[in-house]
Amino acid sequence: MSTVASLVREEDAASVAAPPRDIRIALLGLGQVGSAVAALARTSTHASHRFAVASALVRSPERVRPIDPSTLPLTMDGAAALDTRPDVVVEVLGGLEPARTLVLAALARRIPVVTANKSLLAAHGDELIAAAARTSTPLLHEAAVLAGVPFLGTFSRRPLASDVTALSGIVNGTSNFILSRMAADRAGFRQALLDAQQAGYAEPEPSKDVDGDDATEKLCVLLRHFAGISVAPALIDRTGVGGVEPCDLECASSFGGAIRPIVAAEWESGTPSAFVGPAFVASSHPLSRIDGVQNAISLRTRWSGDVFFSGPGAGPTVTAATVLDDVVEAVRLGGTPPLLRATRTVTSCDVPVTGWFIRLVADDLSDAQRAPATLTRLGVRVRRVSPVVERYGQQRQWVLAGPCTDAHVRAALDVLETTAGCRTRPIRAIE
Ligand code: HSE
């Protein structure tokens, strides 16, 4: 009779007996992430497989890189990289071309593809997924969103768990790092951004992080994955974190919350509504506790209530580990057809009704109740009002208001600017 112990021993024996499989990778791109993939491929060990970089595609062989390129089979020719007959193509070039052409070429040859490229997926996801489905070839992109948290693949295999009706999250590590540094160390925006770049979190062009473009592309990937909605990034309302002041962060903390770089969307009514940007997050919301380079996502599921994932969202090694796990998964899946969700393309995206955290600035706010009273009279439900503080030679005050539409809050703030000479800056509030 087999006991559990004997079964375990048999399993051990089987894995000892089978030689590790070599997985040959064509690595497209040798920047921060590509170099980390090459380095980790060399050092990571597992009983079942070994990685070998069969070719590494670069644009400029002479460029200084985090890894010594002379130890790798470099090529400047994408077609030649595919001709090495790799088991898996890893695309970490970033950007749209030549990434799109090479991924399509690999899929046409039935070579599984792993990519971390959210720009590519946001812009051409429909075309790439269709090409993968046509040839029953894996196209995995776990590292494109929440790079260090393997959740997309789990949901792809589970159609009931992935019946999601709304989501909110923090998906840009650089922005979260910047706001957290500004709040904790009173660092200036520029210093915090510099630190994020030095740690390898920021995109090569950091305006993609701080202006919300990176987060918007990731939201598009999430919307396709969980809502079956294909939406162009340009249709999503977005605000960058650049306008947040250290005193906003102080006040948010005194209100018991925090300002975080949020993405949120819901599509229960059919038409999606979404926003990307800094938002006041009440302490009752789990995203209020996600700081530094950490990312998180809260999914409202139809059958299992709210589920929450968090972990590191950026960084070369974190991303490389997820990419290489996708490589192993791609080999394991082979020609298994993916579970596909029907996708519809939308040509507009609403903005949701949310609460608001409003900064008021004026030469004289000595009657601390006056501006909040005006907002109340205009139908904006005022929940909290901060004391008036003197900053940068002017008076500042913050108001936390209940849910209302963009149009409503902006019309009320226009009145305030005209009648009370206040300058205002509203950011969304979620709880
Ligand atoms: N620049 C991105 C971020 C990297 O900061 O989140 C991971 O996609």
Coordinates of C-alpha atoms and ligand atoms in Angstrom, one line a residue:
M1 CA 0.0 0.0 0.0
S2 CA 1.3 3.5 -0.8
T3 CA 1.7 5.8 2.2
V4 CA 1.9 9.6 1.8
A5 CA 5.6 9.3 2.8
S6 CA 6.3 6.7 0.1
L7 CA 4.4 8.8 -2.6
V8 CA 6.5 11.8 -1.7
R9 CA 9.7 9.7 -1.9
E10 CA 8.6 8.4 -5.4
E11 CA 7.9 12.0 -6.5
D12 CA 11.4 13.0 -5.2
A13 CA 12.9 10.1 -7.0
A14 CA 11.2 11.0 -10.3
S15 CA 12.3 14.6 -10.1
V16 CA 15.9 13.6 -9.3
A17 CA 15.9 11.1 -12.2
A18 CA 14.6 13.6 -14.8
P19 CA 17.4 15.9 -16.1
P20 CA 16.5 19.6 -16.0
R21 CA 15.1 20.8 -19.2
D22 CA 17.0 23.6 -21.0
I23 CA 14.7 26.5 -21.9
R24 CA 16.2 28.6 -24.7
I25 CA 15.1 32.2 -24.7
A26 CA 15.3 34.9 -27.4
L27 CA 15.6 38.0 -25.3
L28 CA 14.4 41.1 -27.1
G29 CA 15.8 44.1 -25.2
L30 CA 18.7 44.4 -22.9
G31 CA 17.8 47.5 -20.9
Q32 CA 17.2 47.5 -17.1
V33 CA 14.7 44.7 -17.2
G34 CA 16.3 42.7 -20.0
S35 CA 19.6 42.8 -18.2
A36 CA 18.0 41.6 -15.0
V37 CA 16.3 38.8 -17.0
A38 CA 19.6 37.7 -18.4
A39 CA 21.3 37.9 -15.0
L40 CA 18.5 36.0 -13.2
A41 CA 18.3 33.4 -16.0
R42 CA 22.0 32.6 -15.4
T43 CA 21.8 32.4 -11.6
S44 CA 18.3 30.9 -10.9
T45 CA 18.4 27.2 -10.4
H46 CA 15.5 24.7 -10.3
A47 CA 15.4 20.9 -10.5
S48 CA 13.1 20.9 -13.5
H49 CA 14.7 23.5 -15.9
R50 CA 17.6 25.7 -16.7
F51 CA 17.4 28.9 -18.7
A52 CA 19.7 29.7 -21.6
V53 CA 19.7 33.0 -23.5
A54 CA 20.0 31.9 -27.1
S55 CA 20.1 35.5 -28.4
A56 CA 19.8 39.0 -27.1
L57 CA 18.5 41.7 -29.3
V58 CA 19.9 45.2 -28.8
R59 CA 19.7 48.5 -30.7
S60 CA 23.1 49.8 -29.7
P61 CA 25.7 47.2 -28.8
E62 CA 28.1 49.8 -27.5
R63 CA 25.7 51.1 -24.8
V64 CA 26.7 50.7 -21.1
R65 CA 24.3 48.1 -19.5
P66 CA 23.7 46.7 -16.0
I67 CA 25.0 43.3 -17.4
D68 CA 28.3 42.7 -19.3
P69 CA 26.9 42.3 -22.9
S70 CA 30.1 40.5 -24.0
T71 CA 28.9 37.4 -22.1
L72 CA 25.7 37.2 -24.2
P73 CA 25.0 36.3 -27.9
L74 CA 24.0 39.8 -29.0
T75 CA 22.3 40.6 -32.3
M76 CA 20.9 43.7 -33.8
D77 CA 18.6 41.8 -36.1
G78 CA 15.2 40.8 -34.7
A79 CA 14.6 38.2 -37.4
A80 CA 17.9 36.6 -36.6
A81 CA 16.9 36.4 -32.9
L82 CA 13.8 34.4 -33.9
D83 CA 15.9 32.2 -36.2
T84 CA 17.7 30.8 -33.2
R85 CA 14.6 28.7 -32.7
P86 CA 14.0 29.6 -29.1
D87 CA 11.5 27.9 -26.9
V88 CA 10.2 31.3 -25.8
V89 CA 10.6 34.9 -26.9
V90 CA 10.9 37.4 -24.1
E91 CA 9.9 40.9 -25.3
V92 CA 11.2 43.6 -23.0
L93 CA 12.0 46.2 -25.6
G94 CA 9.3 48.6 -24.4
G95 CA 7.5 50.9 -26.8
L96 CA 5.4 49.8 -29.8
E97 CA 7.8 49.1 -32.7
P98 CA 9.6 46.9 -33.4
A99 CA 8.1 45.1 -30.4
R100 CA 4.7 44.6 -32.1
T101 CA 6.2 43.2 -35.4
L102 CA 8.5 40.8 -33.6
V103 CA 5.8 39.5 -31.2
L104 CA 3.5 38.9 -34.2
A105 CA 6.3 37.2 -36.1
A106 CA 7.0 34.9 -33.1
L107 CA 3.4 34.0 -32.7
A108 CA 3.0 33.3 -36.4
R109 CA 5.8 30.8 -36.0
R110 CA 4.1 29.4 -32.9
I111 CA 6.9 30.5 -30.6
P112 CA 5.4 31.4 -27.1
V113 CA 5.9 35.0 -26.1
V114 CA 6.3 36.6 -22.7
T115 CA 6.1 40.4 -22.5
A116 CA 6.2 43.0 -19.8
N117 CA 5.3 45.7 -22.2
K118 CA 2.1 47.4 -21.1
S119 CA 2.3 50.1 -23.8
L120 CA 2.2 47.4 -26.5
L121 CA -0.6 45.5 -24.8
A122 CA -2.7 48.7 -24.3
A123 CA -2.3 49.8 -27.9
H124 CA -2.3 46.4 -29.8
G125 CA -3.6 43.9 -27.2
D126 CA -6.6 42.9 -29.4
E127 CA -4.4 42.1 -32.4
L128 CA -1.8 40.2 -30.4
I129 CA -4.3 38.2 -28.4
A130 CA -6.1 37.3 -31.6
A131 CA -2.8 36.2 -33.2
A132 CA -2.0 34.0 -30.1
A133 CA -5.5 32.5 -30.2
R134 CA -5.3 31.8 -33.9
T135 CA -2.1 29.7 -33.5
S136 CA -2.9 28.4 -29.9
T137 CA 0.4 29.9 -28.8
P138 CA 0.9 31.3 -25.3
L139 CA 1.2 35.0 -24.9
L140 CA 1.8 35.8 -21.3
H141 CA 2.2 39.2 -19.7
E142 CA 2.1 38.8 -15.9
A143 CA 4.8 41.4 -15.4
A144 CA 2.9 44.1 -17.3
V145 CA 0.8 45.1 -14.2
L146 CA 1.8 44.7 -10.6
A147 CA 5.2 43.2 -11.8
G148 CA 5.9 41.3 -8.6
V149 CA 2.5 39.9 -7.9
P150 CA 1.4 36.9 -10.0
F151 CA -2.4 37.4 -10.2
L152 CA -3.4 37.9 -13.9
G153 CA -2.5 34.3 -14.9
T154 CA -4.4 32.9 -11.9
F155 CA -7.5 34.7 -13.0
S156 CA -7.1 33.7 -16.7
R157 CA -7.5 30.1 -15.6
R158 CA -10.6 30.8 -13.4
P159 CA -13.6 32.2 -15.3
L160 CA -15.9 32.5 -12.3
A161 CA -13.3 34.1 -10.0
S162 CA -12.4 36.6 -12.8
D163 CA -16.1 37.7 -13.1
V164 CA -15.1 41.2 -11.8
T165 CA -17.4 44.3 -11.9
A166 CA -15.1 47.0 -10.6
L167 CA -11.5 47.5 -9.6
S168 CA -9.3 50.0 -7.9
G169 CA -5.6 49.9 -7.5
I170 CA -2.2 51.5 -7.2
V171 CA -0.3 50.3 -10.3
N172 CA 2.6 52.8 -10.7
G173 CA 5.4 52.2 -8.3
T174 CA 7.2 55.4 -9.2
S175 CA 4.3 57.6 -8.4
N176 CA 3.5 55.8 -5.2
F177 CA 7.2 56.0 -4.2
I178 CA 7.3 59.7 -4.9
L179 CA 4.1 60.5 -2.9
S180 CA 5.2 58.3 0.0
R181 CA 8.7 59.9 0.1
M182 CA 7.2 63.4 0.0
A183 CA 4.9 62.4 2.9
A184 CA 7.3 60.6 5.1
D185 CA 10.6 62.5 4.6
R186 CA 9.2 65.9 3.4
A187 CA 11.4 65.3 0.3
G188 CA 10.7 67.5 -2.6
F189 CA 9.1 66.1 -5.8
R190 CA 12.3 66.3 -7.8
Q191 CA 14.5 64.5 -5.2
A192 CA 11.9 61.8 -4.8
L193 CA 11.7 61.2 -8.5
L194 CA 15.5 61.1 -8.7
D195 CA 15.6 58.4 -6.0
A196 CA 12.9 56.4 -7.9
Q197 CA 15.0 56.6 -11.1
Q198 CA 18.2 55.6 -9.4
A199 CA 16.4 52.5 -7.9
G200 CA 15.3 51.5 -11.5
Y201 CA 11.6 52.0 -10.9
A202 CA 10.9 54.8 -13.3
E203 CA 10.3 54.5 -17.0
P204 CA 13.1 55.7 -19.3
E205 CA 10.9 58.7 -19.9
P206 CA 9.7 59.5 -16.3
S207 CA 6.8 61.7 -17.5
K208 CA 5.0 58.5 -18.3
D209 CA 5.0 57.7 -14.6
V210 CA 4.3 61.0 -13.1
D211 CA 1.7 62.1 -15.7
G212 CA -0.3 58.9 -15.3
D213 CA 0.3 57.5 -18.8
D214 CA 2.0 54.3 -17.4
A215 CA -0.9 53.7 -15.0
T216 CA -3.5 54.4 -17.7
E217 CA -1.9 51.8 -20.0
K218 CA -1.9 49.3 -17.1
L219 CA -5.6 50.1 -16.5
C220 CA -6.3 49.3 -20.2
V221 CA -4.6 45.9 -19.7
L222 CA -6.7 45.3 -16.6
L223 CA -9.9 46.4 -18.4
R224 CA -9.3 43.9 -21.2
H225 CA -8.4 41.2 -18.8
F226 CA -11.3 41.6 -16.3
A227 CA -14.0 43.4 -18.2
G228 CA -13.4 42.2 -21.7
I229 CA -13.3 45.9 -22.6
S230 CA -10.9 47.2 -25.2
V231 CA -10.5 51.0 -24.6
A232 CA -7.8 53.3 -26.0
P233 CA -5.7 54.9 -23.3
A234 CA -6.5 58.4 -24.7
L235 CA -10.2 57.9 -23.6
I236 CA -9.4 57.5 -19.9
D237 CA -9.5 60.6 -17.7
R238 CA -6.1 61.1 -16.1
T239 CA -4.2 63.5 -13.9
G240 CA -0.5 63.3 -13.0
V241 CA 0.9 63.4 -9.4
G242 CA 3.1 66.4 -10.2
G243 CA 0.6 68.9 -8.8
V244 CA 0.4 67.4 -5.4
E245 CA 2.1 69.6 -2.7
P246 CA 3.7 68.3 0.5
C247 CA 1.1 70.3 2.5
D248 CA -1.7 68.3 0.7
L249 CA -0.1 65.1 2.0
E250 CA 0.1 66.6 5.5
C251 CA -3.5 67.6 5.5
A252 CA -4.6 64.2 4.1
S253 CA -2.8 62.5 7.0
S254 CA -4.5 64.9 9.5
F255 CA -7.9 63.8 8.0
G256 CA -6.8 60.2 8.7
G257 CA -6.1 59.2 5.1
A258 CA -3.4 59.4 2.5
I259 CA -3.0 60.6 -1.1
R260 CA -2.2 57.7 -3.4
P261 CA -1.8 57.4 -7.2
I262 CA -5.1 55.6 -8.0
V263 CA -6.6 53.8 -10.9
A264 CA -10.3 52.9 -10.7
A265 CA -12.9 51.6 -13.0
E266 CA -16.3 50.0 -12.9
W267 CA -18.4 48.6 -15.7
E268 CA -21.5 47.0 -14.1
S269 CA -23.9 49.2 -16.0
G270 CA -22.3 48.3 -19.4
T271 CA -20.6 51.7 -20.1
P272 CA -17.2 51.8 -18.3
S273 CA -16.3 54.7 -16.1
A274 CA -12.7 55.1 -15.0
F275 CA -10.1 57.6 -13.8
V276 CA -6.3 57.7 -13.2
G277 CA -4.8 60.2 -10.8
P278 CA -3.9 61.1 -7.3
A279 CA -6.7 60.6 -4.9
F280 CA -7.4 61.0 -1.2
V281 CA -7.9 57.5 0.2
A282 CA -9.7 57.2 3.5
S283 CA -8.0 55.1 6.1
S284 CA -10.9 52.5 5.9
H285 CA -9.7 51.6 2.4
P286 CA -6.9 49.0 2.1
L287 CA -5.1 51.1 -0.6
S288 CA -4.4 53.8 2.1
R289 CA -1.8 51.4 3.6
I290 CA 0.1 50.7 0.4
D291 CA 3.1 52.9 0.3
G292 CA 6.6 53.1 -1.3
V293 CA 7.1 51.2 -4.5
Q294 CA 4.3 48.7 -3.4
N295 CA 1.4 48.2 -5.8
A296 CA -2.0 46.7 -5.0
I297 CA -5.3 45.9 -6.6
S298 CA -8.7 45.5 -5.1
L299 CA -11.2 43.5 -7.3
R300 CA -14.9 43.6 -6.8
T301 CA -15.9 40.1 -7.9
R302 CA -19.5 38.9 -8.6
W303 CA -19.2 35.7 -6.7
S304 CA -16.5 36.1 -4.1
G305 CA -16.8 39.7 -2.8
D306 CA -13.8 41.9 -2.7
V307 CA -10.3 40.4 -3.2
F308 CA -7.1 42.2 -2.7
F309 CA -3.5 41.6 -3.9
S310 CA -0.5 43.6 -3.0
G311 CA 3.3 43.5 -3.5
P312 CA 6.2 45.1 -5.3
G313 CA 5.1 46.6 -8.6
A314 CA 8.4 47.8 -10.1
G315 CA 12.1 47.1 -10.1
P316 CA 14.3 45.1 -12.5
T317 CA 14.8 42.0 -10.5
V318 CA 11.2 41.8 -9.4
T319 CA 10.0 42.1 -13.0
A320 CA 12.7 39.6 -14.2
A321 CA 11.5 37.0 -11.7
T322 CA 7.9 37.3 -12.9
V323 CA 9.0 37.2 -16.6
L324 CA 11.0 34.0 -16.0
D325 CA 8.1 32.4 -14.2
D326 CA 6.0 33.3 -17.3
V327 CA 8.7 31.6 -19.4
V328 CA 8.3 28.4 -17.5
E329 CA 4.5 28.7 -17.6
A330 CA 4.6 29.3 -21.4
V331 CA 6.7 26.1 -21.9
R332 CA 4.3 24.1 -19.7
L333 CA 1.2 25.4 -21.6
G334 CA 2.6 24.6 -25.0
G335 CA -0.2 24.6 -27.5
T336 CA -3.0 24.6 -24.9
P337 CA -5.7 27.0 -26.3
P338 CA -6.1 30.0 -23.9
L339 CA -9.5 30.6 -22.1
L340 CA -10.6 33.6 -24.0
R341 CA -13.0 36.3 -22.9
A342 CA -15.2 38.0 -25.5
T343 CA -13.9 41.5 -25.9
R344 CA -15.9 44.6 -27.0
T345 CA -14.3 47.9 -28.0
V346 CA -15.7 51.0 -26.5
T347 CA -15.4 54.5 -28.0
S348 CA -16.0 56.4 -24.8
C349 CA -15.3 56.1 -21.2
D350 CA -17.2 58.0 -18.5
V351 CA -15.7 59.5 -15.3
P352 CA -17.0 58.1 -12.1
V353 CA -18.8 60.0 -9.4
T354 CA -16.4 60.3 -6.4
G355 CA -15.8 62.3 -3.3
W356 CA -13.4 65.3 -3.5
F357 CA -10.4 66.6 -1.5
I358 CA -10.1 70.3 -2.4
R359 CA -7.2 72.6 -1.7
L360 CA -8.3 76.3 -1.4
V361 CA -5.6 79.0 -1.7
A362 CA -6.2 82.8 -1.1
D363 CA -4.5 85.8 0.4
D364 CA -7.1 85.9 3.1
L365 CA -9.1 82.9 4.4
S366 CA -9.5 84.3 7.9
D367 CA -13.2 83.5 7.9
A368 CA -12.5 79.8 7.8
Q369 CA -16.1 78.8 7.3
R370 CA -16.9 81.1 4.4
A371 CA -15.6 79.0 1.5
P372 CA -16.9 75.7 2.9
A373 CA -20.3 77.4 3.5
T374 CA -20.4 78.5 -0.1
L375 CA -19.7 75.0 -1.3
T376 CA -22.5 73.7 0.9
R377 CA -24.9 76.3 -0.5
L378 CA -23.9 75.1 -4.0
G379 CA -24.9 71.5 -3.1
V380 CA -21.4 70.1 -2.5
R381 CA -21.6 68.0 0.7
V382 CA -18.8 69.2 3.0
R383 CA -17.6 66.5 5.3
R384 CA -14.4 67.9 6.8
V385 CA -12.7 71.3 6.9
S386 CA -9.1 71.8 7.9
P387 CA -7.8 74.8 9.9
V388 CA -6.3 77.6 7.7
V389 CA -2.5 77.4 7.4
E390 CA 0.0 79.8 6.1
R391 CA 2.2 78.2 3.4
Y392 CA 4.4 79.8 0.7
G393 CA 3.2 83.3 1.7
Q394 CA -0.5 82.5 1.3
Q395 CA -3.3 80.9 3.2
R396 CA -4.4 77.4 2.5
Q397 CA -7.3 75.3 3.6
W398 CA -8.6 71.9 2.6
V399 CA -12.2 70.5 2.3
L400 CA -13.2 66.9 2.1
A401 CA -16.4 66.6 0.2
G402 CA -18.9 63.8 -0.5
P403 CA -19.6 62.3 -3.9
C404 CA -20.6 64.5 -6.8
T405 CA -19.9 64.7 -10.5
D406 CA -16.9 66.4 -12.0
A407 CA -19.2 69.0 -13.6
H408 CA -20.9 69.8 -10.3
V409 CA -17.7 70.2 -8.2
R410 CA -16.0 72.3 -11.0
A411 CA -19.0 74.6 -11.3
A412 CA -19.1 75.1 -7.6
L413 CA -15.3 75.8 -7.5
D414 CA -15.7 78.3 -10.4
V415 CA -18.2 80.2 -8.2
L416 CA -15.8 80.1 -5.3
E417 CA -12.9 81.4 -7.4
T418 CA -15.1 84.3 -8.8
T419 CA -16.8 85.3 -5.6
A420 CA -14.1 84.7 -2.9
G421 CA -10.9 85.1 -5.0
C422 CA -9.8 81.5 -4.1
R423 CA -7.7 79.4 -6.3
T424 CA -8.7 75.8 -5.9
R425 CA -7.4 72.3 -6.8
P426 CA -9.7 69.4 -6.4
I427 CA -8.5 65.8 -6.4
R428 CA -10.7 62.8 -6.1
A429 CA -11.4 61.0 -2.8
I430 CA -12.3 57.3 -2.4
E431 CA -13.3 55.3 0.6
Ligands
HSE1 N1 7.7 52.6 -14.2 C1 6.8 51.6 -13.7 C2 6.4 51.8 -12.3 C3 7.6 50.3 -13.8 O1 6.9 52.7 -11.7 O2 5.4 51.2 -11.8 C4 6.8 49.1 -13.7 O3 5.8 49.0 -14.7

